[in-house]
Short mmCIF file of C-alpha atoms and ligand atoms in Angstrom, two decimals:
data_model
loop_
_atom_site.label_atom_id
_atom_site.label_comp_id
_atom_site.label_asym_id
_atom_site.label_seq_id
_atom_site.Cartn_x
_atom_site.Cartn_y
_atom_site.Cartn_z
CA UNK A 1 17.13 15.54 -13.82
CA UNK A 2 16.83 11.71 -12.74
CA UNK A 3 13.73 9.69 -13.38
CA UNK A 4 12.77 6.24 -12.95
CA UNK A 5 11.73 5.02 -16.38
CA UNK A 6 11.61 1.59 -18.41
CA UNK A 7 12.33 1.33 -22.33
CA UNK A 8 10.42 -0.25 -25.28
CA UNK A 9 13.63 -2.85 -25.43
CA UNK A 10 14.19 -3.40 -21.16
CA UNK A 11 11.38 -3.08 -19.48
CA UNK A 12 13.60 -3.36 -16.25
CA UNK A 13 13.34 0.39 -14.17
CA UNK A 14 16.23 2.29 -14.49
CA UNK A 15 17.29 5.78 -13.84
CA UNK A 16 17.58 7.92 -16.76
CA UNK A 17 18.57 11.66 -17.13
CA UNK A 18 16.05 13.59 -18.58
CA UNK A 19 15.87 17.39 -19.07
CA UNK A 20 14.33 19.23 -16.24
CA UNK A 21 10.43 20.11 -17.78
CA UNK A 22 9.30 23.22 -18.19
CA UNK A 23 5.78 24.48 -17.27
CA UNK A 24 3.62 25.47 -20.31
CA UNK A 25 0.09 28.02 -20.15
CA UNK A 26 -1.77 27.06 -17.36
CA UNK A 27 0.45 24.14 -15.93
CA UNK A 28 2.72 24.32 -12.50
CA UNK A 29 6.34 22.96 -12.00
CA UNK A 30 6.26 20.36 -9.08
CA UNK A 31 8.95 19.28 -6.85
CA UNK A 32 8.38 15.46 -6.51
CA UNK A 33 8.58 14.55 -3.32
CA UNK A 34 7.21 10.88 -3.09
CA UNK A 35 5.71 8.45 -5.43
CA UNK A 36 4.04 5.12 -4.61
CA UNK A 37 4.52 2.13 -5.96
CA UNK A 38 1.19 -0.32 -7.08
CA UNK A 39 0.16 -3.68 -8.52
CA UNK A 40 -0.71 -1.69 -11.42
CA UNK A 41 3.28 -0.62 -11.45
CA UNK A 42 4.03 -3.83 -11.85
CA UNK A 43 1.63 -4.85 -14.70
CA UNK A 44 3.16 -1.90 -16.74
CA UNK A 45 7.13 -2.93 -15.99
CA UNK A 46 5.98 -6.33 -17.03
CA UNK A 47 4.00 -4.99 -20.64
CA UNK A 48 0.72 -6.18 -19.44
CA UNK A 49 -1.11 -3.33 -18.79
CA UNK A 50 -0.70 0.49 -20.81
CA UNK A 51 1.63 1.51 -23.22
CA UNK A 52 4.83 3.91 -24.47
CA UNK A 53 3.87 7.23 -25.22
CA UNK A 54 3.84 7.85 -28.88
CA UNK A 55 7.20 7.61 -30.46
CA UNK A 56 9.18 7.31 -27.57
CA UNK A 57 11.22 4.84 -26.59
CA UNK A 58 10.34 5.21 -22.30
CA UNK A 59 8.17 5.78 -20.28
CA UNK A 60 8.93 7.54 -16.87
CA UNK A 61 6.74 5.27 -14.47
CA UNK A 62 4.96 6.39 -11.61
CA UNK A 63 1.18 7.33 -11.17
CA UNK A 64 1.19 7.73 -7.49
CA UNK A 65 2.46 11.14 -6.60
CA UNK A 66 3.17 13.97 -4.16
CA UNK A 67 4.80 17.30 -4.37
CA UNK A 68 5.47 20.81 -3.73
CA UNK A 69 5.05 23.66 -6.17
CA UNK A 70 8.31 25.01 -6.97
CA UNK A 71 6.77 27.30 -10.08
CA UNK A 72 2.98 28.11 -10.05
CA UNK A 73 3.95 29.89 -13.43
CA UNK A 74 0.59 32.39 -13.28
CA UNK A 75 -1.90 29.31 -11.93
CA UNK A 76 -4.25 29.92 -8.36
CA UNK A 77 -1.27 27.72 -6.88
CA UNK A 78 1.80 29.57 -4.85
CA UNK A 79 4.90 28.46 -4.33
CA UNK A 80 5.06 25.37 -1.32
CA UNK A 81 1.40 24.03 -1.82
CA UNK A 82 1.58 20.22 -1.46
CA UNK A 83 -0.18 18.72 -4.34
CA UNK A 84 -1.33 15.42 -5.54
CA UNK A 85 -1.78 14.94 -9.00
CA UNK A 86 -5.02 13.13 -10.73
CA UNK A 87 -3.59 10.47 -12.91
CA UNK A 88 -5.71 11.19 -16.78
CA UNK A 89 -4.86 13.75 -19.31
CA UNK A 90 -6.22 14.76 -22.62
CA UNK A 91 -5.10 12.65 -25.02
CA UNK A 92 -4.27 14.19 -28.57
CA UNK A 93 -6.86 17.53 -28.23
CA UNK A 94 -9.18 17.61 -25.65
CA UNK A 95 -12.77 15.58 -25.62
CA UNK A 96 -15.98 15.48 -23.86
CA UNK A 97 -15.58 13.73 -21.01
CA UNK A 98 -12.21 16.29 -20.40
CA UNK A 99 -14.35 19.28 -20.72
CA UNK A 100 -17.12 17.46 -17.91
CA UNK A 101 -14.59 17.31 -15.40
CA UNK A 102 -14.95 13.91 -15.77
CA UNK A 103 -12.33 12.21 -17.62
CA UNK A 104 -12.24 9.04 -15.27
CA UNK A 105 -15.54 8.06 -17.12
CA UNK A 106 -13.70 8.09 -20.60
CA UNK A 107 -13.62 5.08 -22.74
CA UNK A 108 -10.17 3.74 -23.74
CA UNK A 109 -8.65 5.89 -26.66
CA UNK A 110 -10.01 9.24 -24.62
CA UNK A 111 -7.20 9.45 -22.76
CA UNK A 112 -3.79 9.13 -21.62
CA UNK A 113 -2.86 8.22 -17.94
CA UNK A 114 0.45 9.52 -16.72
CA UNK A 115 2.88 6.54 -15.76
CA UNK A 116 0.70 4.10 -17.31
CA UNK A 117 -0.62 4.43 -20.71
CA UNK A 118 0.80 6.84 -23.18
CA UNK A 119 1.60 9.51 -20.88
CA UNK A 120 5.02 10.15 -18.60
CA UNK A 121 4.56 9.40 -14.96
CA UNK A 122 5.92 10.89 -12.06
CA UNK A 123 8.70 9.13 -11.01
CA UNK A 124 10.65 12.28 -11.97
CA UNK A 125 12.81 15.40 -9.37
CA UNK A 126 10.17 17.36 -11.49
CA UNK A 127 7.09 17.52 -13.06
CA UNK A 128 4.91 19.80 -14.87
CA UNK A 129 0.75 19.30 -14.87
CA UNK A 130 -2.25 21.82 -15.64
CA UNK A 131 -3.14 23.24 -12.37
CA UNK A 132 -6.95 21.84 -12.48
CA UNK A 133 -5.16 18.23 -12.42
CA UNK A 134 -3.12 19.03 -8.94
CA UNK A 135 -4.95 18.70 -6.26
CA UNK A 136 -4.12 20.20 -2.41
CA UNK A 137 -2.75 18.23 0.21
CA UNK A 138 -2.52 19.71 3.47
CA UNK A 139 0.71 19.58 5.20
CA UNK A 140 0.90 16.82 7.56
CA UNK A 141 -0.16 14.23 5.02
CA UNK A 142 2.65 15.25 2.66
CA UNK A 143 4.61 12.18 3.73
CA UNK A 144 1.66 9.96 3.10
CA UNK A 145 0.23 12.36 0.32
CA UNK A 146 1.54 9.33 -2.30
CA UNK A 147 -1.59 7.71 -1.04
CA UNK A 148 -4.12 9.99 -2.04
CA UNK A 149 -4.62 8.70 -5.57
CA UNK A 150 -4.93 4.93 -4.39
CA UNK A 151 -7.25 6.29 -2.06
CA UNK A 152 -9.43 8.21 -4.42
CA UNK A 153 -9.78 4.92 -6.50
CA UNK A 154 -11.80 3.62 -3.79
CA UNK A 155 -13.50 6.93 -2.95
CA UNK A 156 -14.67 6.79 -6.92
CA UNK A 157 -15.53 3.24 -6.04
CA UNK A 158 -17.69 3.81 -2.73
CA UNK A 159 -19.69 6.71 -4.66
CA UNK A 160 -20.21 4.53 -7.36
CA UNK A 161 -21.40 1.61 -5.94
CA UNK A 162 -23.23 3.58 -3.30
CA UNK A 163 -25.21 5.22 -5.61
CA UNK A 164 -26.41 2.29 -6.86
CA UNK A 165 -28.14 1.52 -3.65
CA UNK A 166 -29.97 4.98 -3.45
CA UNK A 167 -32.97 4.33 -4.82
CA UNK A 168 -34.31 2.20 -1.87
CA UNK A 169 -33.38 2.57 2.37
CA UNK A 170 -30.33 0.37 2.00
CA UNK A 171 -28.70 -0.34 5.57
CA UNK A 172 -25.94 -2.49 4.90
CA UNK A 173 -24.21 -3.90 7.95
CA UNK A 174 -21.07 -5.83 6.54
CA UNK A 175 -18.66 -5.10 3.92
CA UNK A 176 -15.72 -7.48 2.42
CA UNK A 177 -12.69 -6.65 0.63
CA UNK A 178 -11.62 -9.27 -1.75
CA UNK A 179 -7.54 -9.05 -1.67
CA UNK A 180 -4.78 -7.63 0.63
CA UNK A 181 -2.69 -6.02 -1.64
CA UNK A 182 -2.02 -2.21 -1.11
CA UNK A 183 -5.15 -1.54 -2.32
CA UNK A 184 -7.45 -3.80 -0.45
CA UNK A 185 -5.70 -2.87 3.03
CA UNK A 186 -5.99 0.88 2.17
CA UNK A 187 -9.47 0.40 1.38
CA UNK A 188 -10.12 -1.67 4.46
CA UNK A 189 -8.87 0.71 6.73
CA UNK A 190 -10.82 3.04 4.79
CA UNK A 191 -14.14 1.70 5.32
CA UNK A 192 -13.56 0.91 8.85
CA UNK A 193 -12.74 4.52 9.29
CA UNK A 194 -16.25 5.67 7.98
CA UNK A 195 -17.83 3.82 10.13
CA UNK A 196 -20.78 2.43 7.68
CA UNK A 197 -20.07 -1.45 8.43
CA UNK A 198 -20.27 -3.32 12.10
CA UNK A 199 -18.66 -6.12 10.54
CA UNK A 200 -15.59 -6.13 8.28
CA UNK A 201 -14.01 -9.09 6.29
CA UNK A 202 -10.54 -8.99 4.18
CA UNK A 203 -9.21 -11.72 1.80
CA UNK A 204 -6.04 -13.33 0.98
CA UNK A 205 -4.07 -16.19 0.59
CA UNK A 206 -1.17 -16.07 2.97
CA UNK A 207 -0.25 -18.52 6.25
CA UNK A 208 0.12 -16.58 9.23
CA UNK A 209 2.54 -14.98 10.46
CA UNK A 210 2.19 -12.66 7.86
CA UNK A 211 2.13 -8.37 8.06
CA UNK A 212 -0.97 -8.39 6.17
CA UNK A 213 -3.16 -10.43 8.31
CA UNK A 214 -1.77 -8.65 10.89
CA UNK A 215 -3.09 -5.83 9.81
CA UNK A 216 -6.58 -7.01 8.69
CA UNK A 217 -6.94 -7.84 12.53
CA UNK A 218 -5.39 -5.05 13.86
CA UNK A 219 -8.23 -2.90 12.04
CA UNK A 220 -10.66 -4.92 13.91
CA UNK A 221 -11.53 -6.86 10.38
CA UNK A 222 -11.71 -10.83 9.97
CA UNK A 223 -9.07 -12.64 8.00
CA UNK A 224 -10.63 -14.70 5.31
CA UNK A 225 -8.47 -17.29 3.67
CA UNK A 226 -9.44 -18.10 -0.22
CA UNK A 227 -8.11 -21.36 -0.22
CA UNK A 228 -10.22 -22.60 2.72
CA UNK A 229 -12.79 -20.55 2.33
CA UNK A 230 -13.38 -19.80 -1.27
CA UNK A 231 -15.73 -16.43 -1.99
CA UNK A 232 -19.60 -18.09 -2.71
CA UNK A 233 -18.19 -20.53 0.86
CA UNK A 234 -18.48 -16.37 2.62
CA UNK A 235 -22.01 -16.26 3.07
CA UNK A 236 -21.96 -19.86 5.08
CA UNK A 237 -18.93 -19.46 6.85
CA UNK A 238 -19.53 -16.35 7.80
CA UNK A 239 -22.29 -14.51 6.71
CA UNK A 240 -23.72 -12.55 3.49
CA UNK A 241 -21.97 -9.55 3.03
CA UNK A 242 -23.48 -6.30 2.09
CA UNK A 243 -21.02 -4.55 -0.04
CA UNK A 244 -17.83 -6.62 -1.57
CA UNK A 245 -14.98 -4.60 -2.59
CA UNK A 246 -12.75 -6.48 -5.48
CA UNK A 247 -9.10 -5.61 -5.77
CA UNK A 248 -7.66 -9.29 -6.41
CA UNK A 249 -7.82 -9.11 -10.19
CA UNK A 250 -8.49 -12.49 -10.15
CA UNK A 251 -11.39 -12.60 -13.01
CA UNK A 252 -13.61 -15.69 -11.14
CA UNK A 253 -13.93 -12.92 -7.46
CA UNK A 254 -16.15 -11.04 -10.58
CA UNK A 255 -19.03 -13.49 -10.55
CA UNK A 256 -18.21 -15.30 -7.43
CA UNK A 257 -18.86 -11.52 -5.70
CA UNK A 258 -22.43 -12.30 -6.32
CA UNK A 259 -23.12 -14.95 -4.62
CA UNK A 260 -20.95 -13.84 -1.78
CA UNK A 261 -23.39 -10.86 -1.64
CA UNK A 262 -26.79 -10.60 0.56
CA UNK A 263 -30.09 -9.33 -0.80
CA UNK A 264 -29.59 -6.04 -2.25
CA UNK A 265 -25.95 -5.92 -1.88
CA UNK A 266 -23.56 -4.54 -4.30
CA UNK A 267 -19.81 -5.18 -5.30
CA UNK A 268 -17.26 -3.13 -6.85
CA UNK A 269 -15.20 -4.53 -9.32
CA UNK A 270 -11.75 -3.04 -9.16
CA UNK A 271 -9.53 -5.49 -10.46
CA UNK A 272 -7.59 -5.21 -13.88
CA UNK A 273 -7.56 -9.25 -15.20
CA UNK A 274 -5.73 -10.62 -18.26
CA UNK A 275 -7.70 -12.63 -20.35
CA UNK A 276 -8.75 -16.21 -19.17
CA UNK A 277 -11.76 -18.05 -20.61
CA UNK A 278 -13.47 -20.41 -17.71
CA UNK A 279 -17.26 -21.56 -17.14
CA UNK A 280 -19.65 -19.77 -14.63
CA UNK A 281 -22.64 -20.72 -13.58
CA UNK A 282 -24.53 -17.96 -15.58
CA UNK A 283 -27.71 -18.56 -14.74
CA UNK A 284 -27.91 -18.96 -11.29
CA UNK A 285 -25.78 -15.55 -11.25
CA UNK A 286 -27.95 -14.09 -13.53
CA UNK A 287 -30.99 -14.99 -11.40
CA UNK A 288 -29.19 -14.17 -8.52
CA UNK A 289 -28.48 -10.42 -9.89
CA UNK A 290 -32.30 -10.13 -10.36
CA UNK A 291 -33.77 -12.05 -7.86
CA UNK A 292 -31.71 -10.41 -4.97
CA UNK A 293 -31.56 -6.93 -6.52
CA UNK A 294 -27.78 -7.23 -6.70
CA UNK A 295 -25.94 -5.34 -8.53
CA UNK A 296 -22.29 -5.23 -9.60
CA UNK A 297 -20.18 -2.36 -10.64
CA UNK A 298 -17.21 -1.82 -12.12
CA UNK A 299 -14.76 1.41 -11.16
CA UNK A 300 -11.61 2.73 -12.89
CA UNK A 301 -9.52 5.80 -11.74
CA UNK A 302 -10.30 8.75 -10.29
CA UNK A 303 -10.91 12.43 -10.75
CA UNK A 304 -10.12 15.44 -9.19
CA UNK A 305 -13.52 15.07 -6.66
CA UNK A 306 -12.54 11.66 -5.43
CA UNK A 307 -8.74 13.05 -4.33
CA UNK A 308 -10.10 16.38 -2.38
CA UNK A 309 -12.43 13.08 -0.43
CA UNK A 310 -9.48 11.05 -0.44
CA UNK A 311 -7.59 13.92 1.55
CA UNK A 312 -10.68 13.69 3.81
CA UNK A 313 -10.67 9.95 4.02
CA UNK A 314 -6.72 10.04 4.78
CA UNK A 315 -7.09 12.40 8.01
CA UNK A 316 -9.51 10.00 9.15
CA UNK A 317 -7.12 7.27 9.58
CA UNK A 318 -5.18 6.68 12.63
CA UNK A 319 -1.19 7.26 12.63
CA UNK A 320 -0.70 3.65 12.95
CA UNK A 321 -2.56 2.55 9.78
CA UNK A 322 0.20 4.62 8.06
CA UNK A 323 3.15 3.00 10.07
CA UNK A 324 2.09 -0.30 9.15
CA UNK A 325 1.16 -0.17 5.56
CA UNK A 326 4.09 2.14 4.07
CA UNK A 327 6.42 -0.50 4.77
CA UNK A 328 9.89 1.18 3.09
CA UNK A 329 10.04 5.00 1.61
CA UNK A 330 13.12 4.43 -0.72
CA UNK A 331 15.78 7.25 -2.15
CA UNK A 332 16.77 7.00 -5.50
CA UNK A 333 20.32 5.04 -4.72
CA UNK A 334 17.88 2.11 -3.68
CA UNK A 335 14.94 2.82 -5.39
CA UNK A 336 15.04 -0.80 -6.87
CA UNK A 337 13.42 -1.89 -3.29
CA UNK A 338 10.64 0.25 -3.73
CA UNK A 339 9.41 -2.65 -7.09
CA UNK A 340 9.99 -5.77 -4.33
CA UNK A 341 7.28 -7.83 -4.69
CA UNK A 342 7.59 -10.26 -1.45
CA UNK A 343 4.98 -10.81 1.16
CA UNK A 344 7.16 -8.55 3.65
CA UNK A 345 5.83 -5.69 1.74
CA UNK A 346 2.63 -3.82 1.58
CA UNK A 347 3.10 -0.21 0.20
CA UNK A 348 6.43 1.19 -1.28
CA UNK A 349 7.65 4.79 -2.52
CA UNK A 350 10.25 6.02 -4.18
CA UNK A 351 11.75 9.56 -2.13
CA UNK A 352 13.16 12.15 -4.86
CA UNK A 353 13.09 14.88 -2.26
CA UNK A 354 12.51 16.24 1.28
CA UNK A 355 9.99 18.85 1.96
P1 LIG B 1 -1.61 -6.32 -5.64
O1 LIG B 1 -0.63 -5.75 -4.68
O2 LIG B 1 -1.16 -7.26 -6.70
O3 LIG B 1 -2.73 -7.02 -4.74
C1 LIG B 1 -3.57 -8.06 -5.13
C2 LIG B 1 -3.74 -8.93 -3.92
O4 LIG B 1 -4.76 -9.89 -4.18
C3 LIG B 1 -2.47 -9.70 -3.56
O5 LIG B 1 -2.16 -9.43 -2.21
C4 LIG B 1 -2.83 -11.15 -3.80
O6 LIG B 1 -2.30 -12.01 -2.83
C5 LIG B 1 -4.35 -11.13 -3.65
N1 LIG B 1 -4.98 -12.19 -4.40
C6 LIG B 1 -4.90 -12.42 -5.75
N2 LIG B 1 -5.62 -13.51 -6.07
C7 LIG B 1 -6.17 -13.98 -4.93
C8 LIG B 1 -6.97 -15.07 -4.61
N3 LIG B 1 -7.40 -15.93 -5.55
N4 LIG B 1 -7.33 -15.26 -3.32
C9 LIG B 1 -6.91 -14.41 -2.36
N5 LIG B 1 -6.13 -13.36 -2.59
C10 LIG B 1 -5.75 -13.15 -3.87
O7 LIG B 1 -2.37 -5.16 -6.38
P2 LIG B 1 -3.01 -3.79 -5.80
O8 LIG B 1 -2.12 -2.68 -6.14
O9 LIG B 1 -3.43 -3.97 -4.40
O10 LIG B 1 -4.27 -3.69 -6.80
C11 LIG B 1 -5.28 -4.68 -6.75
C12 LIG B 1 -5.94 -4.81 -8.12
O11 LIG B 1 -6.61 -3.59 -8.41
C13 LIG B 1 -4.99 -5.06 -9.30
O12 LIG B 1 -5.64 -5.90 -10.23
C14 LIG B 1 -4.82 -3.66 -9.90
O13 LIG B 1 -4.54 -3.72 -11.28
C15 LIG B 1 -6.18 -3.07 -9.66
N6 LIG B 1 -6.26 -1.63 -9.54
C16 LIG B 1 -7.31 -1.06 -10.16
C17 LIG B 1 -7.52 0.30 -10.04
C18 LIG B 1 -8.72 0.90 -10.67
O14 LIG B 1 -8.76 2.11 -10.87
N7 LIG B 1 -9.72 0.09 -11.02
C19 LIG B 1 -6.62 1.06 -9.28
C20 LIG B 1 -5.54 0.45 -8.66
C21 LIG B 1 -5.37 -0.91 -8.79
P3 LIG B 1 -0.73 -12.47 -2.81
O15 LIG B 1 0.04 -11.22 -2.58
O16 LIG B 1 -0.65 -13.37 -1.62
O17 LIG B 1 -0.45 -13.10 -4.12
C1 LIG B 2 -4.56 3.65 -11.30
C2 LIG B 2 -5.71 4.32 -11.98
C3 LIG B 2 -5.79 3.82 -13.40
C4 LIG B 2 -5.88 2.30 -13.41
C5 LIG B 2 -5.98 1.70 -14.81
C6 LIG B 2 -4.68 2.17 -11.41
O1 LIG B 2 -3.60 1.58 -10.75
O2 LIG B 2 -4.50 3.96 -9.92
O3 LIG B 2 -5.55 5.70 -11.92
O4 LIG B 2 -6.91 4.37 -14.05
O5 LIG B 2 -4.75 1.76 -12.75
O6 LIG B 2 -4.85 1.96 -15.57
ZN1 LIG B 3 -2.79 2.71 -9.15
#
């Protein structure tokens, strides 16, 4: 079968024949139909971010996927079920955090994430996963169903950070999303569709025209502009925000969330930095965090919980939302489009079948 895969010596994405899996105890063979293409993609085809699985010289990429059973081999699944698979798996034997249900709270070296680190993605005609991993999609999102994992990200995210604000009759009025990327725009639309914040902000670092602050407005959110408005400039320009949402992975939106944040606000970090040493102004931060009862959190992945509210979250967004941010669904002939990286695009996928 063809996958999409990059090797230890050229890390440029290339179709490779692989045999066709087969499903073991417990796991289902899935048709892929779509797979999604993230920033997180990118850091992995450029060796920043995850890793080869172990003695192999690929890795099939892909961690954004949708598909139909074709074999539920003896699982609860039948044949046709539109699935999306979680993204972690257990790594060499099983752990704690596996047996939970809750391996998106394992520490690095607890698992392996499919089409990222150590693991085979799903850029693949098929796959094989345990059934507990493969969530239900209902049929009318199974073009979009490449956006439930992205999606649950930020539904991990929202509980999180949430949460945090529990303990007290928190009645937050304005949110902010720190990047339009795919996964800031998702998210906005995603917040605006819950209907928890009057007032919604989004930033980036484009000139107008420009699709993405096209559709910041077109959600009914205000375009910020970093470099004439920097983050701690929010709260005077605009106004403090209640919640902040990170997905820049620019390391100084970390700290500079905080003081973009009201009294008892909280931000979630999403971002996935490299390493870069600056200065902060640690104290006022620090005083800041305790002072205001701030608080910061920081959010990675997703489990099986946060896609079933992701499917939720999905139906709640209007057609257009979808129109606008999937802006090219590529076959495999082309599927090189699907990695552009130019300001024309917001969300990409890679098509390996039809329904
Ligand atoms: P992306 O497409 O690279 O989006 C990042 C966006 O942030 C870009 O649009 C970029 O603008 C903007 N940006 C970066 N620095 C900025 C600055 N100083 N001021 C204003 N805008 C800035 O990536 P993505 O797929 O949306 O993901 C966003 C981040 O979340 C990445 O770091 C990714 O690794 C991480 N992520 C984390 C999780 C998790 O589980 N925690 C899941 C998915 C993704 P330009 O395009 O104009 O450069
Ligand atoms: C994926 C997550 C993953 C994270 C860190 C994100 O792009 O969506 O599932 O945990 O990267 O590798
Ligand atoms: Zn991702």
């Amino acid at each position: 079968m063809d996958a999409i895969a990059v090797t230890r010596d050229d890390r440029t994405p290339r179709v490779v024949d692989l045999p066709q899996p087969e499903p073991g105890p417990g796991e289902a063979l899935v048709r892929t139909l779509r797979v999604g293409v993230d920033g997180t993609d990118h850091e992995v085809i450029e060796g920043d971010h995850g890793g080869f699985p172990d003695g192999e010289d690929h890795l099939v990429l892909g961690h954004e996927a949708v598909g139909v059973v074709e074999d539920p081999n003896g699982t609860d699944l039948e044949t046709g079920d539109v699935v999306a698979p979680t993204v972690r798996r257990r790594p060499n034997g099983s752990n704690e955090y596996f047996e939970r249900g809750e391996p998106d709270m394992a520490p690095g070296g607890k698992y392996h994430e499919r089409g990222i680190d150590g693991a085979h993605g799903f850029m693949a005609e098929y796959f094989t996963s345990p059934a507990e991993f493969l969530v239900p999609v209902p049929d009318a999102l199974a073009d979009v169903g490449f956006l439930v994992e992205p999606a649950s990200v930020s539904e991990k995210a929202f509980e999180h950070a949430f949460a945090s604000r529990s303990a007290f009759d928190w009645r937050p009025e304005s949110a902010l999303v720190l990047g339009n990327g795919s996964l800031g725009l998702l998210t906005l639309a995603m917040l605006d569709a819950r209907g928890d914040f009057e007032r919604t902000y989004c930033l980036g670092r484009r000139d107008r025209p420009d699709p993405t602050i096209e559709f910041i407005e077109k959600v009914g959110a205000t375009y910020v502009d970093s470099r004439e408005t920097p983050v701690p400039e929010i709260p005077d320009v605009h106004e403090p925000v209640d919640f902040v949402y990170e997905a820049t992975g620019y390391p100084k939106h970390a700290f500079e969330t905080v003081e973009a944040l009201a009294p008892n606000g909280v931000g979630a970090l999403l971002g996935v930095p490299e390493d870069w040493d600056f200065e902060v102004a640690g104290g006022r931060i620090h005083r800041e965090l305790v002072l205001e009862n701030k608080a910061l959190v920081g959010s990675v992945n997703s489990g099986v919980g946060h896609f079933e509210a992701a499917v939720d979250a999905l139906q709640a967004l209007p057609e257009w939302a979808f129109d606008d941010l999937v802006t090219g669904v590529y076959d495999l002939d082309e599927f090189e489009r699907a990695f552009a990286d130019d300001e024309t695009t917001i969300k990409t996928a890679v098509q390996f079948a039809d329904r």
